CSV table of C-alpha atoms in Angstrom, one decimal:
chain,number,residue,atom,x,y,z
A,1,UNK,CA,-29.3,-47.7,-4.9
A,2,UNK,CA,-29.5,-45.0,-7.5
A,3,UNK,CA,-32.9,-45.5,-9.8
A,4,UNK,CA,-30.3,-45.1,-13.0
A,5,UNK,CA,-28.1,-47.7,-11.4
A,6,UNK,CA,-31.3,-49.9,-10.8
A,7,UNK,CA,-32.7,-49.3,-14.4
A,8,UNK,CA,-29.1,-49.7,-16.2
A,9,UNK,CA,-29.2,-53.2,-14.8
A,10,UNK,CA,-32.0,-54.3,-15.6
A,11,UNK,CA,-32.0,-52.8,-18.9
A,12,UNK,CA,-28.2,-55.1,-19.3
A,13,UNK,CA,-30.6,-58.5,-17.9
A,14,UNK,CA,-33.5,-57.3,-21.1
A,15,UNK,CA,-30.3,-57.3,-23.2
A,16,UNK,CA,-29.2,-60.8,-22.4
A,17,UNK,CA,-32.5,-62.2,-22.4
A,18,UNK,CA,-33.1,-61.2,-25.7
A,19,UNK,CA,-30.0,-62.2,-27.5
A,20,UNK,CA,-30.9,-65.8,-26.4
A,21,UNK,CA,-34.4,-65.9,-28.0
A,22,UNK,CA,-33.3,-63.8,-30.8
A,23,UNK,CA,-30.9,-66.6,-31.7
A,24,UNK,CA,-33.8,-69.3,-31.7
A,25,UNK,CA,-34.5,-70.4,-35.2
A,26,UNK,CA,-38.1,-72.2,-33.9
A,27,UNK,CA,-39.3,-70.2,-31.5
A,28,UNK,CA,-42.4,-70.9,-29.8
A,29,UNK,CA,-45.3,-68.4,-30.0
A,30,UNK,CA,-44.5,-68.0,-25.8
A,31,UNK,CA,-40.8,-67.0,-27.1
A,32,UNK,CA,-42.0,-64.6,-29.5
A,33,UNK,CA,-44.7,-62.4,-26.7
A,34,UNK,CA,-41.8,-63.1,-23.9
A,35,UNK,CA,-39.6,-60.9,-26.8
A,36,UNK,CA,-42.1,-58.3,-27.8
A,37,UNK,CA,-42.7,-58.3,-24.1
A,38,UNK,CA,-39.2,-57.5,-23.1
A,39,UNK,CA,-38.6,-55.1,-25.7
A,40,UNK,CA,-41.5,-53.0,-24.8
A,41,UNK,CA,-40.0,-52.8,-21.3
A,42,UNK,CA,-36.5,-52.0,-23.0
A,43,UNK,CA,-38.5,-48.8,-24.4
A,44,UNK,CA,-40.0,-47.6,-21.6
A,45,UNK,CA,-36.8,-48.1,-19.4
A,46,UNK,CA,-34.9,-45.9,-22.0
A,47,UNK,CA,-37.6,-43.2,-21.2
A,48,UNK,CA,-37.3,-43.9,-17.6
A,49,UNK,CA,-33.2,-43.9,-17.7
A,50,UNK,CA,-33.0,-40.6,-19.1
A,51,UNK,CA,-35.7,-38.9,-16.6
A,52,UNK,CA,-33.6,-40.4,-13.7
A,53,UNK,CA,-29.6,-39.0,-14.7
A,54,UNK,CA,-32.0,-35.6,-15.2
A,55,UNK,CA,-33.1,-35.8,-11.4
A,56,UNK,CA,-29.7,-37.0,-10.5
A,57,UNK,CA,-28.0,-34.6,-12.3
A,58,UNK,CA,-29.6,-31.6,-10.4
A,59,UNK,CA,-29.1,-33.6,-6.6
A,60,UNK,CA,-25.5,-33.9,-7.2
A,61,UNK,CA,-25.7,-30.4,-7.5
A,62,UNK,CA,-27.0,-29.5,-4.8
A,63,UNK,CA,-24.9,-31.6,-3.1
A,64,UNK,CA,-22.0,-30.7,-4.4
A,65,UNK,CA,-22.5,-27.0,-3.5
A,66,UNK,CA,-23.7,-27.7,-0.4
A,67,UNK,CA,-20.4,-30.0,0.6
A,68,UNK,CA,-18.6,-26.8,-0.6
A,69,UNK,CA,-20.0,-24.5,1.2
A,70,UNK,CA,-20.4,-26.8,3.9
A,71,UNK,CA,-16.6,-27.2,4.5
A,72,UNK,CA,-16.3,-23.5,4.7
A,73,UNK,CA,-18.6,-23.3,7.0
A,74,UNK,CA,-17.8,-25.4,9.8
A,75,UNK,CA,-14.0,-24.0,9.5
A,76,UNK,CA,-15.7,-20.5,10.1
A,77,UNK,CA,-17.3,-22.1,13.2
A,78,UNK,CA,-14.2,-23.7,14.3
A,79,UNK,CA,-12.2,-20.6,14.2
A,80,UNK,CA,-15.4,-18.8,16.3
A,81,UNK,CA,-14.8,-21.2,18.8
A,82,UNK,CA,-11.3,-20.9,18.3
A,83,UNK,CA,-9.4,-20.5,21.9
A,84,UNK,CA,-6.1,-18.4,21.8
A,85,UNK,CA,-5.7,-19.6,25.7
A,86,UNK,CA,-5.1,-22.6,25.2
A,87,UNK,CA,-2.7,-22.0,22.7
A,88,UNK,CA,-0.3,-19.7,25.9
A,89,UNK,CA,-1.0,-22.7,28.1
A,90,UNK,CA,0.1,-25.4,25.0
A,91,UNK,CA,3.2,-23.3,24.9
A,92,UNK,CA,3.9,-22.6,28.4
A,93,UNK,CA,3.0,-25.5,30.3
A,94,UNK,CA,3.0,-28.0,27.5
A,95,UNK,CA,-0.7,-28.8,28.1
A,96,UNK,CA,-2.6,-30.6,25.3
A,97,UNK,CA,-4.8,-28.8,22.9
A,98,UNK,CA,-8.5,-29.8,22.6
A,99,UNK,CA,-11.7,-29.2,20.5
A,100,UNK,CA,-11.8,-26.5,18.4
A,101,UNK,CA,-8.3,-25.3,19.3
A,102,UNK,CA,-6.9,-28.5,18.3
A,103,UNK,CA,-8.8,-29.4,14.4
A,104,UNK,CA,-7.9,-25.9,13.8
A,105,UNK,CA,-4.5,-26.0,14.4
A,106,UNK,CA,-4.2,-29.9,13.0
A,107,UNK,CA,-5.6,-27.8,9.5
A,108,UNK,CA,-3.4,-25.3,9.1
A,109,UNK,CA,-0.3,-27.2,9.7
A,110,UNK,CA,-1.3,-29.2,6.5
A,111,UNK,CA,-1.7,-26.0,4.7
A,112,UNK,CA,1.9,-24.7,5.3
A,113,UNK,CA,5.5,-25.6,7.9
A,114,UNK,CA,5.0,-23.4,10.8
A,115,UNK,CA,7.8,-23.7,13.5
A,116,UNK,CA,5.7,-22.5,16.6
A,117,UNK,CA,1.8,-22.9,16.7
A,118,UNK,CA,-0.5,-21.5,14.5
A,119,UNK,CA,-3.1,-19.2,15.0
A,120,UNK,CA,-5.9,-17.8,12.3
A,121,UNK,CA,-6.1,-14.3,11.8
A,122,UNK,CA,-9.7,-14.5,12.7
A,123,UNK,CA,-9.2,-16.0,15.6
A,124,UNK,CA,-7.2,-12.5,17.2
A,125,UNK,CA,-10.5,-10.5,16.8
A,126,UNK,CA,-12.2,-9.3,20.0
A,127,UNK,CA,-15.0,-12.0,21.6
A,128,UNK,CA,-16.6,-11.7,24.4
A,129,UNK,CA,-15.1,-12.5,27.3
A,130,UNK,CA,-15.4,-16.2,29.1
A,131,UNK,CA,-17.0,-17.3,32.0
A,132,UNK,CA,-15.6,-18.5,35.1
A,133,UNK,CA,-17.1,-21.4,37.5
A,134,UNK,CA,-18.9,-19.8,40.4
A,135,UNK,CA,-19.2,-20.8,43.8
A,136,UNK,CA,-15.4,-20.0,44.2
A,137,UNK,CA,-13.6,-18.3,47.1
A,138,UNK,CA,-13.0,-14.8,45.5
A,139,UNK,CA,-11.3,-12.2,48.0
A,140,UNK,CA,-11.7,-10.0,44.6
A,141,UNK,CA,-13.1,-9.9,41.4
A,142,UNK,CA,-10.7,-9.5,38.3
A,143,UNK,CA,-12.4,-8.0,35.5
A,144,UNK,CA,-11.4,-8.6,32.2
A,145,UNK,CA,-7.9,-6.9,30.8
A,146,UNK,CA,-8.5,-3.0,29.2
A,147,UNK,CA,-6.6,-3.4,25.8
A,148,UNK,CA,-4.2,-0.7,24.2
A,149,UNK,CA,-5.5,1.7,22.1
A,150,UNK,CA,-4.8,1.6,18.7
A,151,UNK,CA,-6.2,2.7,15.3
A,152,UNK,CA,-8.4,1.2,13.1
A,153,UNK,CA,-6.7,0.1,10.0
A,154,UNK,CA,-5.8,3.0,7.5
A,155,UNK,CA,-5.0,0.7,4.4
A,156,UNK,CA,-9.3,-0.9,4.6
A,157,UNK,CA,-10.4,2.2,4.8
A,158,UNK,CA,-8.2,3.5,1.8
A,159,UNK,CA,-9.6,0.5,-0.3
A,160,UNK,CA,-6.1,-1.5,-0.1
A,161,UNK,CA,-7.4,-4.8,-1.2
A,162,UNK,CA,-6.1,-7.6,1.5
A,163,UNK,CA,-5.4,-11.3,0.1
A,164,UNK,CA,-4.5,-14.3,2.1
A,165,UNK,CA,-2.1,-16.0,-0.2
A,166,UNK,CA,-1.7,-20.0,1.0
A,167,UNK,CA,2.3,-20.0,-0.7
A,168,UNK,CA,4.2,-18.9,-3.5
A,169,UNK,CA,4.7,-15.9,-5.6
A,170,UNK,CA,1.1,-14.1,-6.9
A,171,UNK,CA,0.7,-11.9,-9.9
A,172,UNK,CA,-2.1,-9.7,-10.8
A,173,UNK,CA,-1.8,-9.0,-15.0
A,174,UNK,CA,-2.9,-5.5,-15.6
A,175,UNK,CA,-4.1,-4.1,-19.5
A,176,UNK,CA,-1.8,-1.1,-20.1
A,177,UNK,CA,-3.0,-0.9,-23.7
A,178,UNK,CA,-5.3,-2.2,-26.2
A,179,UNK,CA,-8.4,-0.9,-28.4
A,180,UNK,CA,-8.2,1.9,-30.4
A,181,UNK,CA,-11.2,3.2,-31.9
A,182,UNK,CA,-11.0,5.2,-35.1
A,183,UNK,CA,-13.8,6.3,-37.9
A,184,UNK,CA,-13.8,4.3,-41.6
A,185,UNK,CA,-12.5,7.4,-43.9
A,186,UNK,CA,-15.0,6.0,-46.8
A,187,UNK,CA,-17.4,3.2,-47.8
A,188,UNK,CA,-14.0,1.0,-48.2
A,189,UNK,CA,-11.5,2.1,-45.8
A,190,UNK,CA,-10.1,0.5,-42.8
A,191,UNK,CA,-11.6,1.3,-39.5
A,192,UNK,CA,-8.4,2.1,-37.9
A,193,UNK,CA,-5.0,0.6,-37.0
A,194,UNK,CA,-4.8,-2.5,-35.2
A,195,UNK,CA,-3.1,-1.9,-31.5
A,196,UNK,CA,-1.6,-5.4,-29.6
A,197,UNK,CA,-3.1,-5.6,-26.1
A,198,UNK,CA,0.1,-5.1,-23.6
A,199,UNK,CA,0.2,-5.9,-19.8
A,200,UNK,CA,1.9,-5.3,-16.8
A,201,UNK,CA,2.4,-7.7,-13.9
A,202,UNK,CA,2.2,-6.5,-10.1
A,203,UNK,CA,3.5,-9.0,-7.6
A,204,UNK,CA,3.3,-10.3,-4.4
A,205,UNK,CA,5.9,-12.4,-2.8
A,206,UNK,CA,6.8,-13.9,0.7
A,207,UNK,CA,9.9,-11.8,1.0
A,208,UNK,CA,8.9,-9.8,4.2
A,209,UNK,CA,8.4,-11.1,7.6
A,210,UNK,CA,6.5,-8.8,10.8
A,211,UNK,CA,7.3,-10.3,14.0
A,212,UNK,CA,4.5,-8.8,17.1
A,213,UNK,CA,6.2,-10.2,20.7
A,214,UNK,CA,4.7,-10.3,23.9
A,215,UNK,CA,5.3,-11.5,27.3
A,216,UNK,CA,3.7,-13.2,29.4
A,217,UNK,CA,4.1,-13.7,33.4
A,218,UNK,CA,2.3,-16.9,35.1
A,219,UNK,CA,0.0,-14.1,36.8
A,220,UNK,CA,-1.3,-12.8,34.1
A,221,UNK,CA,-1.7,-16.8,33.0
A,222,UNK,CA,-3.6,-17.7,36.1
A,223,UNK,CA,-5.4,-14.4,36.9
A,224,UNK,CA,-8.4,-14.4,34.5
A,225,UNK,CA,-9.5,-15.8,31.8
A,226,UNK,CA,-9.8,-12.3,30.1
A,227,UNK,CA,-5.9,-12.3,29.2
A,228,UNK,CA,-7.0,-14.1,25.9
A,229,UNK,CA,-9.0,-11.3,24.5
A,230,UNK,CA,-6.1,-8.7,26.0
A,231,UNK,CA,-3.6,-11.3,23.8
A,232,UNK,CA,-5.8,-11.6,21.2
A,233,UNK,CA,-6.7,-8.1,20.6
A,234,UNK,CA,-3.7,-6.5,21.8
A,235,UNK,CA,-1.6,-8.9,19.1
A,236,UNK,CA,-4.1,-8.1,16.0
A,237,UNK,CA,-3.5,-4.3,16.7
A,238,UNK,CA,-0.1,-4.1,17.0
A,239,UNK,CA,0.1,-6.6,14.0
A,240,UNK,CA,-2.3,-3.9,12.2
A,241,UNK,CA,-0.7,-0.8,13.0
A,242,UNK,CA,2.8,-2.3,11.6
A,243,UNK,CA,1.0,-3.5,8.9
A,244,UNK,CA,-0.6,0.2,7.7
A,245,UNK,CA,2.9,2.0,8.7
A,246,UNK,CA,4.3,-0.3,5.8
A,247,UNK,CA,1.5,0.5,3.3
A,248,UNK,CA,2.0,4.2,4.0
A,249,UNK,CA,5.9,4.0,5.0
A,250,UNK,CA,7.5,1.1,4.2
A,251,UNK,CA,10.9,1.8,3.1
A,252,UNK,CA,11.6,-1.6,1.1
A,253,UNK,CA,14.9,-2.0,3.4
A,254,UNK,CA,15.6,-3.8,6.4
A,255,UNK,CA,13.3,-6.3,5.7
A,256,UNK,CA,10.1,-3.8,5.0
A,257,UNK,CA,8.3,-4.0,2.1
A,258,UNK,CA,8.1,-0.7,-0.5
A,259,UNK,CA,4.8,1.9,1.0
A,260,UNK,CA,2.9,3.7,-1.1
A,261,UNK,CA,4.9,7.3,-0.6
A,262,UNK,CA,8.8,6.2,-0.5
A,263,UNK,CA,7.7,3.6,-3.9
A,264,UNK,CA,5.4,6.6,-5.4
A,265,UNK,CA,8.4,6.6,-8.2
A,266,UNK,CA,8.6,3.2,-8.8
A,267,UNK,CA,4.9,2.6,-9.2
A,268,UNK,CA,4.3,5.7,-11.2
A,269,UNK,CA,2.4,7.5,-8.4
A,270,UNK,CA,2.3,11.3,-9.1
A,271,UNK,CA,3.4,13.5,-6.1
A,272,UNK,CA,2.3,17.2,-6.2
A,273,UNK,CA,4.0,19.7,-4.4
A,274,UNK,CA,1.7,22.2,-2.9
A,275,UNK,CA,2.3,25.2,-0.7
A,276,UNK,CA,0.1,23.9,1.9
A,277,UNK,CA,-2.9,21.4,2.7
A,278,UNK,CA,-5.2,23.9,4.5
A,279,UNK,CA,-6.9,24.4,1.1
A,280,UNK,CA,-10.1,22.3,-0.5
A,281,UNK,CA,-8.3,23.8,-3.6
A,282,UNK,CA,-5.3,21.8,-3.5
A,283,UNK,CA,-7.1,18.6,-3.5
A,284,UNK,CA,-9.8,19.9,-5.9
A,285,UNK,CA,-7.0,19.5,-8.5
A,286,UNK,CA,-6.3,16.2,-7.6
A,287,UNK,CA,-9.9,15.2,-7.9
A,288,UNK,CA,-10.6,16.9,-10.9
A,289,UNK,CA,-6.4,14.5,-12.2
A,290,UNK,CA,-8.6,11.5,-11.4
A,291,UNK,CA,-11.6,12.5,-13.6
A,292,UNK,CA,-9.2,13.6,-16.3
A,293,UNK,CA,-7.7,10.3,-16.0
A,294,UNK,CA,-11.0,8.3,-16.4
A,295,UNK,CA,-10.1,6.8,-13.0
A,296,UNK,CA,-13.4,7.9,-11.3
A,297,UNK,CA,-17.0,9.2,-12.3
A,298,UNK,CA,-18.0,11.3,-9.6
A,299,UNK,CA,-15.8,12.8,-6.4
A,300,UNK,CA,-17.1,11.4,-4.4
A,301,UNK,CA,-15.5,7.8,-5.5
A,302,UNK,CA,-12.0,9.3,-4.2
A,303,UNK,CA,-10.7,7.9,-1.0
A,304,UNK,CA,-8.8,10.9,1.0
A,305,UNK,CA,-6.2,10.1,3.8
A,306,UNK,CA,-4.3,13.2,6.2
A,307,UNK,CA,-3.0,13.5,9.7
A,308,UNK,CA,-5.4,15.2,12.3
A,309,UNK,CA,-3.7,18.6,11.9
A,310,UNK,CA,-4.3,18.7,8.1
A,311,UNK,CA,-8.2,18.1,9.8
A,312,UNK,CA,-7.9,20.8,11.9
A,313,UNK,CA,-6.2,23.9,9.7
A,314,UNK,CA,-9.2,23.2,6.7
A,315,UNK,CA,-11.9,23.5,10.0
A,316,UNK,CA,-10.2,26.9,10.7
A,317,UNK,CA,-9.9,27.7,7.2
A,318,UNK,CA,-12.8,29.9,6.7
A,319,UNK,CA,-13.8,31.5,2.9
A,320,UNK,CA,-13.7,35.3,3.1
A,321,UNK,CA,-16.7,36.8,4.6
A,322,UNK,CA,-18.6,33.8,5.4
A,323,UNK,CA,-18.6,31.3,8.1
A,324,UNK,CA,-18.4,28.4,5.5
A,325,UNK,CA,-14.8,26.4,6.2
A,326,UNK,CA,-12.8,24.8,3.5
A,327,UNK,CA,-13.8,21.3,5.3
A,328,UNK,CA,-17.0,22.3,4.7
A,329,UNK,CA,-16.4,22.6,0.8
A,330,UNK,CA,-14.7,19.7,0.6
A,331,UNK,CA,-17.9,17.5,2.6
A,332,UNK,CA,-20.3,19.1,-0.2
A,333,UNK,CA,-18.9,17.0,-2.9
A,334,UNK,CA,-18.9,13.9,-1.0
A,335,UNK,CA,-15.5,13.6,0.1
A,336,UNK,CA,-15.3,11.8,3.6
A,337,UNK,CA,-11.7,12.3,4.9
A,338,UNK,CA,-10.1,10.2,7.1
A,339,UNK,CA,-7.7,10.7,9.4
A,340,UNK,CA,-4.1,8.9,9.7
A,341,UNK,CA,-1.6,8.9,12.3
A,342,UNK,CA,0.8,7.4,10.0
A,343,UNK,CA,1.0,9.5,7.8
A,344,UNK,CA,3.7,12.7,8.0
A,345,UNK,CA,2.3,15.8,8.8
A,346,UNK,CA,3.1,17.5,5.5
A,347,UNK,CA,1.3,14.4,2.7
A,348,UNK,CA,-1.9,13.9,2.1
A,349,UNK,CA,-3.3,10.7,-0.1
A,350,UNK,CA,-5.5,10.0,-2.4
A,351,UNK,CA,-7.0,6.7,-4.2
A,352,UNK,CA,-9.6,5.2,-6.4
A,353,UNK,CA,-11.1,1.8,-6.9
A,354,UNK,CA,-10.9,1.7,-11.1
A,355,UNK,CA,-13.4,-1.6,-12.4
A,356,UNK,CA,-13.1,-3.0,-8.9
A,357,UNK,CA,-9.3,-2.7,-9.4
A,358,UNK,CA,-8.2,-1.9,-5.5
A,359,UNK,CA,-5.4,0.7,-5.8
A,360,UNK,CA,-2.9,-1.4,-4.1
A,361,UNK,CA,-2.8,-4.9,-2.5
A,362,UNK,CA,-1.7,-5.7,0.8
A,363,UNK,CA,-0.6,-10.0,0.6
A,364,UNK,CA,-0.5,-11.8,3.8
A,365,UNK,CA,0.7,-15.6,3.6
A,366,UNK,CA,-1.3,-17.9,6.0
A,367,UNK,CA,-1.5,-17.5,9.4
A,368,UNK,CA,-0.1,-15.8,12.5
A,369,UNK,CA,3.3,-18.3,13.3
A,370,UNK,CA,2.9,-18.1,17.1
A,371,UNK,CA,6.1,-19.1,18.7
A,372,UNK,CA,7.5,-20.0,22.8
A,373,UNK,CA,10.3,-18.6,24.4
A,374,UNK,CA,9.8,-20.5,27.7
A,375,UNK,CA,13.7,-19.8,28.4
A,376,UNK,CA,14.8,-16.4,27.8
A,377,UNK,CA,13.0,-15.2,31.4
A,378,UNK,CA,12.9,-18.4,32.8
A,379,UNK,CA,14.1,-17.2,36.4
A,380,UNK,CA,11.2,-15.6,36.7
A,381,UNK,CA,8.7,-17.8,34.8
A,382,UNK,CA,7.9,-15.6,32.4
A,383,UNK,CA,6.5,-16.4,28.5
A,384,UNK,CA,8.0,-14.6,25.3
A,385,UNK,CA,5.5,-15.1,23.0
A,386,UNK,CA,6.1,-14.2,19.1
A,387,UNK,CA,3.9,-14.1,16.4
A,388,UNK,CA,5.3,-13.8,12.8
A,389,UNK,CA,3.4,-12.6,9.9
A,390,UNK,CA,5.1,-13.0,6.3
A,391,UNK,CA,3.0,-10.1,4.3
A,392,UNK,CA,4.0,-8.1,1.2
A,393,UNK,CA,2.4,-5.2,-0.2
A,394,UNK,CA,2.4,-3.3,-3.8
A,395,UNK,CA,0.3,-0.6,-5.5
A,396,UNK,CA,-1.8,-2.1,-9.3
A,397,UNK,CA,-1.7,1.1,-10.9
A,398,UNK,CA,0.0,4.4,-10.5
A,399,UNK,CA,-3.3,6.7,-12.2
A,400,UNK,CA,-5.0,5.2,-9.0
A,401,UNK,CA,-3.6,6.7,-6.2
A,402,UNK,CA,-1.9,10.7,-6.5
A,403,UNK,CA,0.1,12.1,-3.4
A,404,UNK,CA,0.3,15.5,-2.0
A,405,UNK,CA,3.2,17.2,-0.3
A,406,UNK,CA,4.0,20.5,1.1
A,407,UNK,CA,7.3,21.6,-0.6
């Protein structure tokens, strides 16, 4: 029992015990010590009352922060031990999910209607790979399944901000304008014009839906326990490069959501035409837009993004007469480029972080819906597995990312 609990009741018993001698016209002299008795103990458990909700005060605290941080915890160690295998064999051969697989799963299907089974988006990074039972007959050893190759993801790199939304619509309110400063023109005068504080919303909704399919024969099922990192790893890339082709790309038809370079209109993104992108010069300007713009403090705060050839023709640029490359200017400030695939061989992009303010934000809603087809190949006993990722993406402020194009 709590020591306020303990002291509350027996300061209720003093209480009581007093109102009955108080109301004693002829109380006896053992009356009258048995009151100034009890009230001395009332006193000191008043003292003693407050002392204890102090110290209780504090160990609630703690242990509410540490139930809080406890839950997250121990979901972060169910998703380690999270086991994408048994998932395939769930959906293939009906077998029963267990452990870690299984609370994981029960979670997240009261977190949101999912039609197949699903899967955390921690859960399809790389592990290491299981182990097998030894002391088995092994005419050969499989080793564990080489993934495809794929790029790391352009949009973390560019400082795309990525939030898992649970459901719904989410909007970010953005200040477009406010203060005004202004001087007092005398001892009397007004400081300056008031100005009404005006926002703009960017929005995320679940309007767009990425769908990563794989099969699966019942070799690749039964021949090692390394197909769940190849599944794992190979479904997170291709989920990741389809993902960063729609930042970049995204055409905001056919079900894709509006990229940074077909929406740079409709977010207010400039787009400078340049004669070509073999220059340090070209994106100098840019650079110098941004610090005109109050967007950064120092160049080297600019994120730069260009296809491998752009790489390549500032390495080979060389300044007149010395053996110093327009690369090589661009590295002296700071400016660590990186190098995108995605984007078209004639853009170039550029972004800023303003007041940890990401320049755009990719929303991804849940987790990775993964889905059976047991029946599609069924002659040959093969597994269409589909994973379906409902994600939307949209740019905060325009004077945060600027876009270069040859003309």
């Amino acid at each position: 029992m709590l020591d306020s609990v303990r002291i509350q009741r027996r300061q209720s018993e003093i209480r009581s015990e007093l109102s009955v001698l108080a109301g004693k016209a002829d109380a006896s002299p053992d009356e009258i010590r048995s009151m100034e008795t009890l009230d001395a103990e009332y006193r000191s458990n008043e003292t003693r009352y407050r002392a204890a909700l102090i110290a209780e005060d504090g160990e609630r605290r703690e242990a509410g922060a540490e139930m809080e941080n406890r839950s997250d915890r121990e979901f972060a160690d169910l998703v380690d031990r999270f086991e994408l295998r048994q998932v395939a064999l769930h959906l293939d051969e009906g077998a029963s999910l267990s452990g870690a697989t299984s609370e994981v799963v029960t979670e997240l299907r009261t977190q949101g209607g999912y039609r197949g089974v699903p899967v955390p988006f921690a859960a399809l990074e790389q592990r290491a790979g299981e182990t097998i039972g030894s002391g088995l007959v092994e005419p050969k050893q499989t080793r564990d399944l080489i993934g495809r190759i794929f790029p790391q993801s352009l949009a973390a790199k560019m400082g795309v901000a990525s939030v898992n939304i649970p459901s719904g619509a989410v909007e970010w309110p953005i200040l477009t304008a406010g203060a005004v400063a202004g001087w007092a023109n005398g001892e009397l005068a007004d400081v300056g014009t008031a100005n009404a504080a005006q926002t703009g919303e960017v929005m995320l909704k679940p309007d767009h839906n990425l769908g990563a399919q794989m099969v699966l024969s019942r070799k690749s099922l039964k021949q090692t326990a390394g197909i769940e990192n190849a599944i794992r790893a190979d479904m997170s890339a291709a989920i990741a490069v389809a993902l960063d082709d729609a930042v970049v790309n995204g055409t905001g038809a056919t079900g894709q959501p509006l990229g940074l370079i077909p929406g740079a209109a409709t977010y207010g993104i400039n787009v400078e035409a340049v004669a070509a992108l073999d220059s340090w010069a070209a994106f100098r300007a840019e650079v110098i837009a941004f610090l005109e713009a109050n967007a950064i403090t120092d160049p080297s705060q600019v994120r730069l993004a260009f296809p491998p050839a752009v790489w390549g023709a500032l390495d080979d640029a060389l300044v007149t007469g010395t053996a110093v490359s327009e690369l090589d200017r661009m590295a002296k400030h700071g400016i660590a480029p990186v190098l995108a695939n995605q984007l078209p061989a004639d853009h170039a992009i550029l972004t800023a972080t303003v007041n940890g303010i990401a320049p755009a934000f990719l929303g991804i809603y849940g987790a990775v819906d993964l889905i059976r087809d047991p029946y599609t190949r069924a002659a040959s006993g093969q597994l269409v597995l589909t994973g379906i990722v409902t994600a939307d993406f949209t740019a905060t402020r325009g004077v945060q990312t600027r876009i270069l194009s040859v003309a």
